[in-house]
PDB file of C-alpha atoms in Angstrom:
ATOM      1  CA  MET B   1     125.043 111.561 104.357  1.00  0.00           C
ATOM      2  CA  PRO B   2     122.855 111.206 107.477  1.00  0.00           C
ATOM      3  CA  ALA B   3     120.738 108.110 107.842  1.00  0.00           C
ATOM      4  CA  ARG B   4     117.160 108.455 106.739  1.00  0.00           C
ATOM      5  CA  LYS B   5     114.762 108.904 109.629  1.00  0.00           C
ATOM      6  CA  LEU B   6     111.178 107.700 109.662  1.00  0.00           C
ATOM      7  CA  TYR B   7     108.517 109.735 111.448  1.00  0.00           C
ATOM      8  CA  PHE B   8     104.975 108.880 112.398  1.00  0.00           C
ATOM      9  CA  GLU B   9     103.385 111.870 110.641  1.00  0.00           C
ATOM     10  CA  SER B  10     104.582 110.638 107.226  1.00  0.00           C
ATOM     11  CA  ILE B  11     103.178 107.098 107.517  1.00  0.00           C
ATOM     12  CA  ARG B  12      99.770 106.082 106.240  1.00  0.00           C
ATOM     13  CA  VAL B  13      97.862 102.830 106.619  1.00  0.00           C
ATOM     14  CA  GLY B  14      98.360 100.747 103.483  1.00  0.00           C
ATOM     15  CA  ASP B  15     101.903 101.980 102.791  1.00  0.00           C
ATOM     16  CA  GLU B  16     104.053  99.139 101.482  1.00  0.00           C
ATOM     17  CA  LEU B  17     107.616  98.572 102.576  1.00  0.00           C
ATOM     18  CA  PRO B  18     110.222  98.316  99.795  1.00  0.00           C
ATOM     19  CA  ALA B  19     110.572  94.620  98.993  1.00  0.00           C
ATOM     20  CA  LEU B  20     113.852  92.995 100.026  1.00  0.00           C
ATOM     21  CA  ALA B  21     115.046  90.235  97.680  1.00  0.00           C
ATOM     22  CA  LYS B  22     117.820  88.080  99.102  1.00  0.00           C
ATOM     23  CA  ALA B  23     120.392  86.122  97.123  1.00  0.00           C
ATOM     24  CA  PRO B  24     119.518  82.457  96.497  1.00  0.00           C
ATOM     25  CA  VAL B  25     120.147  80.339  99.573  1.00  0.00           C
ATOM     26  CA  ASP B  26     123.170  78.060  99.200  1.00  0.00           C
ATOM     27  CA  ARG B  27     124.896  75.485 101.372  1.00  0.00           C
ATOM     28  CA  VAL B  28     127.767  77.823 102.198  1.00  0.00           C
ATOM     29  CA  GLN B  29     125.291  80.284 103.710  1.00  0.00           C
ATOM     30  CA  LEU B  30     123.696  77.479 105.722  1.00  0.00           C
ATOM     31  CA  SER B  31     127.089  76.468 107.107  1.00  0.00           C
ATOM     32  CA  ARG B  32     127.961  80.058 107.983  1.00  0.00           C
ATOM     33  CA  TYR B  33     124.626  80.555 109.684  1.00  0.00           C
ATOM     34  CA  ALA B  34     125.106  77.363 111.693  1.00  0.00           C
ATOM     35  CA  GLY B  35     128.468  78.644 112.920  1.00  0.00           C
ATOM     36  CA  ALA B  36     127.145  82.123 113.714  1.00  0.00           C
ATOM     37  CA  SER B  37     123.993  80.946 115.492  1.00  0.00           C
ATOM     38  CA  GLY B  38     125.376  77.815 117.122  1.00  0.00           C
ATOM     39  CA  ASP B  39     122.601  75.744 115.545  1.00  0.00           C
ATOM     40  CA  TYR B  40     124.449  72.680 114.274  1.00  0.00           C
ATOM     41  CA  ASN B  41     121.389  70.595 113.496  1.00  0.00           C
ATOM     42  CA  PRO B  42     122.665  68.205 110.789  1.00  0.00           C
ATOM     43  CA  VAL B  43     119.472  68.528 108.730  1.00  0.00           C
ATOM     44  CA  HIS B  44     120.699  72.013 107.774  1.00  0.00           C
ATOM     45  CA  VAL B  45     124.319  71.177 106.906  1.00  0.00           C
ATOM     46  CA  ASP B  46     124.712  67.426 106.362  1.00  0.00           C
ATOM     47  CA  GLU B  47     123.270  66.301 103.022  1.00  0.00           C
ATOM     48  CA  LEU B  48     123.559  62.572 103.738  1.00  0.00           C
ATOM     49  CA  TYR B  49     121.917  62.886 107.123  1.00  0.00           C
ATOM     50  CA  ALA B  50     119.076  65.007 105.738  1.00  0.00           C
ATOM     51  CA  LYS B  51     118.335  62.365 103.104  1.00  0.00           C
ATOM     52  CA  SER B  52     118.532  59.582 105.704  1.00  0.00           C
ATOM     53  CA  VAL B  53     115.644  61.182 107.616  1.00  0.00           C
ATOM     54  CA  GLY B  54     113.494  61.520 104.494  1.00  0.00           C
ATOM     55  CA  MET B  55     114.377  65.012 103.285  1.00  0.00           C
ATOM     56  CA  PRO B  56     115.331  65.629  99.643  1.00  0.00           C
ATOM     57  CA  SER B  57     118.288  67.731 100.832  1.00  0.00           C
ATOM     58  CA  VAL B  58     119.364  70.053 103.608  1.00  0.00           C
ATOM     59  CA  TYR B  59     117.058  73.013 104.186  1.00  0.00           C
ATOM     60  CA  ALA B  60     117.338  76.489 105.680  1.00  0.00           C
ATOM     61  CA  PRO B  61     116.645  77.012 109.381  1.00  0.00           C
ATOM     62  CA  GLY B  62     113.468  78.968 109.994  1.00  0.00           C
ATOM     63  CA  MET B  63     115.419  81.493 112.046  1.00  0.00           C
ATOM     64  CA  LEU B  64     117.470  82.370 108.965  1.00  0.00           C
ATOM     65  CA  VAL B  65     114.335  83.478 107.110  1.00  0.00           C
ATOM     66  CA  MET B  66     113.151  85.238 110.260  1.00  0.00           C
ATOM     67  CA  GLY B  67     116.387  87.201 110.218  1.00  0.00           C
ATOM     68  CA  MET B  68     115.740  88.216 106.621  1.00  0.00           C
ATOM     69  CA  LEU B  69     112.323  89.598 107.573  1.00  0.00           C
ATOM     70  CA  GLY B  70     113.951  91.312 110.533  1.00  0.00           C
ATOM     71  CA  GLN B  71     116.364  93.019 108.158  1.00  0.00           C
ATOM     72  CA  LEU B  72     113.424  94.307 106.129  1.00  0.00           C
ATOM     73  CA  ILE B  73     111.752  95.960 109.115  1.00  0.00           C
ATOM     74  CA  SER B  74     114.990  97.310 110.618  1.00  0.00           C
ATOM     75  CA  ASP B  75     116.078  98.862 107.303  1.00  0.00           C
ATOM     76  CA  TRP B  76     112.672 100.510 106.909  1.00  0.00           C
ATOM     77  CA  ALA B  77     112.127 101.776 110.458  1.00  0.00           C
ATOM     78  CA  ARG B  78     115.277 103.864 110.777  1.00  0.00           C
ATOM     79  CA  GLY B  79     115.069 105.887 113.980  1.00  0.00           C
ATOM     80  CA  GLY B  80     112.188 103.786 115.304  1.00  0.00           C
ATOM     81  CA  GLN B  81     112.104 101.359 118.209  1.00  0.00           C
ATOM     82  CA  LEU B  82     111.069  97.769 117.615  1.00  0.00           C
ATOM     83  CA  ARG B  83     108.472  96.903 120.264  1.00  0.00           C
ATOM     84  CA  ARG B  84     107.241  93.568 118.956  1.00  0.00           C
ATOM     85  CA  TYR B  85     108.278  91.084 116.287  1.00  0.00           C
ATOM     86  CA  ASN B  86     106.702  87.676 115.713  1.00  0.00           C
ATOM     87  CA  VAL B  87     106.607  85.220 112.812  1.00  0.00           C
ATOM     88  CA  ARG B  88     104.965  81.949 111.816  1.00  0.00           C
ATOM     89  CA  PHE B  89     106.774  79.388 109.676  1.00  0.00           C
ATOM     90  CA  ILE B  90     104.728  78.341 106.658  1.00  0.00           C
ATOM     91  CA  LYS B  91     106.948  76.507 104.171  1.00  0.00           C
ATOM     92  CA  MET B  92     110.498  75.171 104.059  1.00  0.00           C
ATOM     93  CA  VAL B  93     113.218  77.071 102.211  1.00  0.00           C
ATOM     94  CA  TRP B  94     115.618  74.907 100.219  1.00  0.00           C
ATOM     95  CA  PRO B  95     119.037  75.589  98.689  1.00  0.00           C
ATOM     96  CA  GLY B  96     118.525  77.565  95.491  1.00  0.00           C
ATOM     97  CA  ASP B  97     115.369  79.313  96.750  1.00  0.00           C
ATOM     98  CA  THR B  98     115.229  83.085  96.524  1.00  0.00           C
ATOM     99  CA  VAL B  99     113.466  84.705  99.477  1.00  0.00           C
ATOM    100  CA  VAL B 100     111.634  87.998  98.897  1.00  0.00           C
ATOM    101  CA  CYS B 101     110.575  89.842 102.058  1.00  0.00           C
ATOM    102  CA  LYS B 102     107.583  92.184 101.973  1.00  0.00           C
ATOM    103  CA  GLY B 103     105.567  94.293 104.392  1.00  0.00           C
ATOM    104  CA  ARG B 104     102.641  96.683 104.697  1.00  0.00           C
ATOM    105  CA  VAL B 105     101.488  99.200 107.300  1.00  0.00           C
ATOM    106  CA  SER B 106      98.288  97.761 108.730  1.00  0.00           C
ATOM    107  CA  ASP B 107      97.619 100.015 111.725  1.00  0.00           C
ATOM    108  CA  ARG B 108      98.657 103.359 113.238  1.00  0.00           C
ATOM    109  CA  HIS B 109      97.665 105.088 116.449  1.00  0.00           C
ATOM    110  CA  GLY B 110      99.027 107.519 118.987  1.00  0.00           C
ATOM    111  CA  SER B 111      98.146 108.740 122.463  1.00  0.00           C
ATOM    112  CA  GLY B 112      99.901 110.617 125.246  1.00  0.00           C
ATOM    113  CA  GLY B 113     102.897 111.500 123.102  1.00  0.00           C
ATOM    114  CA  ARG B 114     103.622 107.891 122.074  1.00  0.00           C
ATOM    115  CA  TYR B 115     103.059 106.820 118.480  1.00  0.00           C
ATOM    116  CA  PHE B 116     102.934 103.291 117.064  1.00  0.00           C
ATOM    117  CA  VAL B 117     102.577 101.594 113.704  1.00  0.00           C
ATOM    118  CA  GLU B 118     101.764  97.932 113.107  1.00  0.00           C
ATOM    119  CA  ILE B 119     103.393  96.151 110.167  1.00  0.00           C
ATOM    120  CA  ASP B 120     102.213  92.994 108.425  1.00  0.00           C
ATOM    121  CA  LEU B 121     105.233  91.017 107.231  1.00  0.00           C
ATOM    122  CA  TRP B 122     105.593  88.030 104.924  1.00  0.00           C
ATOM    123  CA  ALA B 123     108.225  86.249 102.838  1.00  0.00           C
ATOM    124  CA  GLU B 124     107.805  84.465  99.511  1.00  0.00           C
ATOM    125  CA  ASN B 125     110.035  82.205  97.463  1.00  0.00           C
ATOM    126  CA  GLN B 126     110.798  82.582  93.746  1.00  0.00           C
ATOM    127  CA  LYS B 127     107.534  80.783  92.920  1.00  0.00           C
ATOM    128  CA  GLY B 128     105.473  83.327  94.842  1.00  0.00           C
ATOM    129  CA  GLU B 129     104.707  80.768  97.566  1.00  0.00           C
ATOM    130  CA  LEU B 130     104.337  82.032 101.111  1.00  0.00           C
ATOM    131  CA  VAL B 131     107.150  80.706 103.309  1.00  0.00           C
ATOM    132  CA  MET B 132     106.785  82.912 106.392  1.00  0.00           C
ATOM    133  CA  LYS B 133     104.227  85.294 107.853  1.00  0.00           C
ATOM    134  CA  GLY B 134     104.513  87.696 110.771  1.00  0.00           C
ATOM    135  CA  GLY B 135     104.079  91.163 112.163  1.00  0.00           C
ATOM    136  CA  SER B 136     105.811  93.853 114.176  1.00  0.00           C
ATOM    137  CA  GLN B 137     105.088  97.003 116.125  1.00  0.00           C
ATOM    138  CA  ILE B 138     107.293 100.085 115.787  1.00  0.00           C
ATOM    139  CA  GLN B 139     107.321 103.132 118.065  1.00  0.00           C
ATOM    140  CA  LEU B 140     108.293 106.375 116.334  1.00  0.00           C
ATOM    141  CA  PHE B 141     108.728 110.057 117.026  1.00  0.00           C
ATOM    142  CA  TYR B 142     105.816 112.056 115.700  1.00  0.00           C
ATOM    143  CA  SER B 143     108.087 114.406 113.708  1.00  0.00           C
ATOM    144  CA  LEU B 144     111.604 115.833 113.592  1.00  0.00           C
ATOM    145  CA  GLU B 145     110.498 118.587 115.960  1.00  0.00           C
ATOM    146  CA  ASP B 146     109.181 115.959 118.380  1.00  0.00           C
ATOM    147  CA  GLU B 147     112.503 114.090 118.269  1.00  0.00           C
ATOM    148  CA  ASN B 148     114.501 117.269 118.891  1.00  0.00           C
ATOM    149  CA  ARG B 149     112.258 118.195 121.816  1.00  0.00           C
ATOM    150  CA  GLN B 150     112.570 114.816 123.494  1.00  0.00           C
ATOM    151  CA  ARG B 151     116.314 114.544 122.950  1.00  0.00           C
ATOM    152  CA  SER B 152     116.762 117.952 124.570  1.00  0.00           C
ATOM    153  CA  GLY B 153     114.788 116.818 127.633  1.00  0.00           C
ATOM    154  CA  GLN B 154     111.515 118.563 126.801  1.00  0.00           C
ATOM    155  CA  SER B 155     108.074 117.003 126.795  1.00  0.00           C
ATOM    156  CA  PRO B 156     106.941 115.244 123.608  1.00  0.00           C
ATOM    157  CA  ILE B 157     104.480 116.645 121.124  1.00  0.00           C
ATOM    158  CA  VAL B 158     101.074 115.284 122.034  1.00  0.00           C
ATOM    159  CA  VAL B 159      98.684 114.571 119.176  1.00  0.00           C
ATOM    160  CA  GLU B 160      95.758 112.238 119.766  1.00  0.00           C
ATOM    161  CA  VAL B 161      95.633 109.926 116.741  1.00  0.00           C
ATOM    162  CA  PRO B 162      92.651 107.550 116.664  1.00  0.00           C
ATOM    163  CA  ARG B 163      93.400 104.017 115.571  1.00  0.00           C
ATOM    164  CA  GLU B 164      93.420 103.535 111.805  1.00  0.00           C
ATOM    165  CA  SER B 165      93.533  99.977 110.521  1.00  0.00           C
ATOM    166  CA  LEU B 166      93.279  97.966 107.331  1.00  0.00           C
ATOM    167  CA  VAL B 167      91.048  95.537 109.195  1.00  0.00           C
ATOM    168  CA  VAL B 168      87.531  96.950 109.282  1.00  0.00           C
ATOM    169  CA  PRO B 169      85.269  94.654 111.329  1.00  0.00           C
ATOM    170  CA  ALA B 170      82.278  97.022 111.171  1.00  0.00           C
ATOM    171  CA  PRO B 171      80.864  95.893 107.806  1.00  0.00           C
ATOM    172  CA  ALA B 172      81.417  92.228 108.640  1.00  0.00           C
ATOM    173  CA  THR B 173      79.582  92.208 111.971  1.00  0.00           C
ATOM    174  CA  PRO B 174      76.211  93.401 110.670  1.00  0.00           C
ATOM    175  CA  GLU B 175      76.253  90.704 107.997  1.00  0.00           C
ATOM    176  CA  ALA B 176      77.171  88.103 110.567  1.00  0.00           C
ATOM    177  CA  ALA B 177      74.498  89.407 112.903  1.00  0.00           C
ATOM    178  CA  THR B 178      71.825  89.280 110.224  1.00  0.00           C
ATOM    179  CA  SER B 179      72.899  86.044 108.571  1.00  0.00           C
ATOM    180  CA  ALA B 180      73.803  83.950 111.614  1.00  0.00           C
ATOM    181  CA  PRO B 181      70.482  84.167 113.462  1.00  0.00           C
ATOM    182  CA  ALA B 182      68.538  83.701 110.225  1.00  0.00           C
ATOM    183  CA  PRO B 183      69.445  80.037 109.693  1.00  0.00           C
ATOM    184  CA  ALA B 184      69.392  79.324 113.414  1.00  0.00           C
ATOM    185  CA  ALA B 185      65.868  80.571 113.962  1.00  0.00           C
ATOM    186  CA  PRO B 186      64.210  78.396 111.327  1.00  0.00           C
ATOM    187  CA  GLU B 187      66.030  75.340 112.647  1.00  0.00           C
ATOM    188  CA  ARG B 188      64.688  75.941 116.146  1.00  0.00           C
ATOM    189  CA  ASP B 189      61.204  76.661 114.802  1.00  0.00           C
ATOM    190  CA  ARG B 190      61.325  73.467 112.821  1.00  0.00           C
ATOM    191  CA  ASP B 191      62.380  71.451 115.838  1.00  0.00           C
ATOM    192  CA  GLU B 192      59.596  72.911 117.946  1.00  0.00           C
ATOM    193  CA  ASP B 193      57.060  72.424 115.189  1.00  0.00           C
ATOM    194  CA  ASP B 194      58.161  68.844 114.713  1.00  0.00           C
ATOM    195  CA  ASP B 195      57.710  68.137 118.426  1.00  0.00           C
ATOM    196  CA  GLU B 196      54.279  69.692 118.415  1.00  0.00           C
ATOM    197  CA  GLU B 197      53.216  67.888 115.275  1.00  0.00           C
ATOM    198  CA  THR B 198      54.387  64.500 116.515  1.00  0.00           C
ATOM    199  CA  ASP B 199      51.952  64.843 119.430  1.00  0.00           C
ATOM    200  CA  GLU B 200      49.158  65.078 116.903  1.00  0.00           C
ATOM    201  CA  PRO B 201      48.048  61.894 115.113  1.00  0.00           C
ATOM    202  CA  ARG B 202      50.225  61.144 112.111  1.00  0.00           C
ATOM    203  CA  ASN B 203      50.228  58.352 109.615  1.00  0.00           C
ATOM    204  CA  GLY B 204      53.390  56.819 108.232  1.00  0.00           C
ATOM    205  CA  ALA B 205      56.940  56.328 109.425  1.00  0.00           C
ATOM    206  CA  SER B 206      57.115  59.552 111.444  1.00  0.00           C
ATOM    207  CA  SER B 207      54.559  58.363 114.014  1.00  0.00           C
ATOM    208  CA  LYS B 208      56.396  55.042 114.369  1.00  0.00           C
ATOM    209  CA  LYS B 209      59.679  56.861 115.048  1.00  0.00           C
ATOM    210  CA  THR B 210      58.253  59.115 117.739  1.00  0.00           C
ATOM    211  CA  ALA B 211      56.354  56.353 119.568  1.00  0.00           C
ATOM    212  CA  PRO B 212      59.404  54.354 120.751  1.00  0.00           C
ATOM    213  CA  ARG B 213      61.089  57.562 121.945  1.00  0.00           C
ATOM    214  CA  GLU B 214      58.100  58.604 124.040  1.00  0.00           C
ATOM    215  CA  LYS B 215      57.505  55.201 125.689  1.00  0.00           C
ATOM    216  CA  PRO B 216      60.763  55.037 127.697  1.00  0.00           C
ATOM    217  CA  ALA B 217      60.294  58.623 128.829  1.00  0.00           C
ATOM    218  CA  ALA B 218      56.761  57.879 129.954  1.00  0.00           C
ATOM    219  CA  LYS B 219      57.883  54.784 131.857  1.00  0.00           C
ATOM    220  CA  THR B 220      60.706  56.491 133.689  1.00  0.00           C
ATOM    221  CA  ALA B 221      58.549  59.446 134.580  1.00  0.00           C
ATOM    222  CA  SER B 222      55.407  57.497 135.656  1.00  0.00           C
ATOM    223  CA  LEU B 223      56.762  54.426 137.444  1.00  0.00           C
ATOM    224  CA  PRO B 224      58.385  56.211 140.402  1.00  0.00           C
ATOM    225  CA  ALA B 225      55.249  58.321 140.805  1.00  0.00           C
ATOM    226  CA  ALA B 226      53.048  55.205 140.868  1.00  0.00           C
ATOM    227  CA  LYS B 227      55.217  53.515 143.507  1.00  0.00           C
ATOM    228  CA  LYS B 228      55.092  56.537 145.727  1.00  0.00           C
ATOM    229  CA  ALA B 229      51.344  56.685 145.359  1.00  0.00           C
ATOM    230  CA  LYS B 230      50.996  53.000 146.451  1.00  0.00           C
ATOM    231  CA  LYS B 231      53.228  53.525 149.462  1.00  0.00           C
TER     232      LYS B 231
END
């Protein structure tokens, strides 16, 4: 049975990738990963050493979880080319934890015969806690016909696809534009009004506070002028 191929025309923003649930992490897997990756950090394989540095036990290397997320995107994007893959480590994964990898299409666009989709990726443990977050960009053929054309040396199918994204900044910017200046303007008006009002005669503590501030300014501004006038 031929491998399933994924084409750009069948993908929509908001599509979710099939979740990938991995077997619970155990110490044998950590030892095997250390041997395969060459990462022999004792905090991942030596229980006594891990406890001596304050850890409750050994824990999984972050790159192991990154590989699990990488498996999710590679299994889903059959026939696609991985253009970018990045992650951010959020929480440690301990022996006995079950990692569930998830993803969602967050953006799609195409121009000049090249078509891309952006994927939001994240991994959770058995408690639903976020342990890793990341994203990737996949380049795909537009359709089966497009793939056949390019593999036979012909030009690609060109369809201009405007960017579609889950992130919609348009509704947020008007609110920010209307709300941000609103509090700023009254604060400036109040400051200006306060300065103007302090020049007028006032009774109470406010006049006492403004008087000491004005005296040094008056001295520094008037004394040099008076000296120059005498000279």
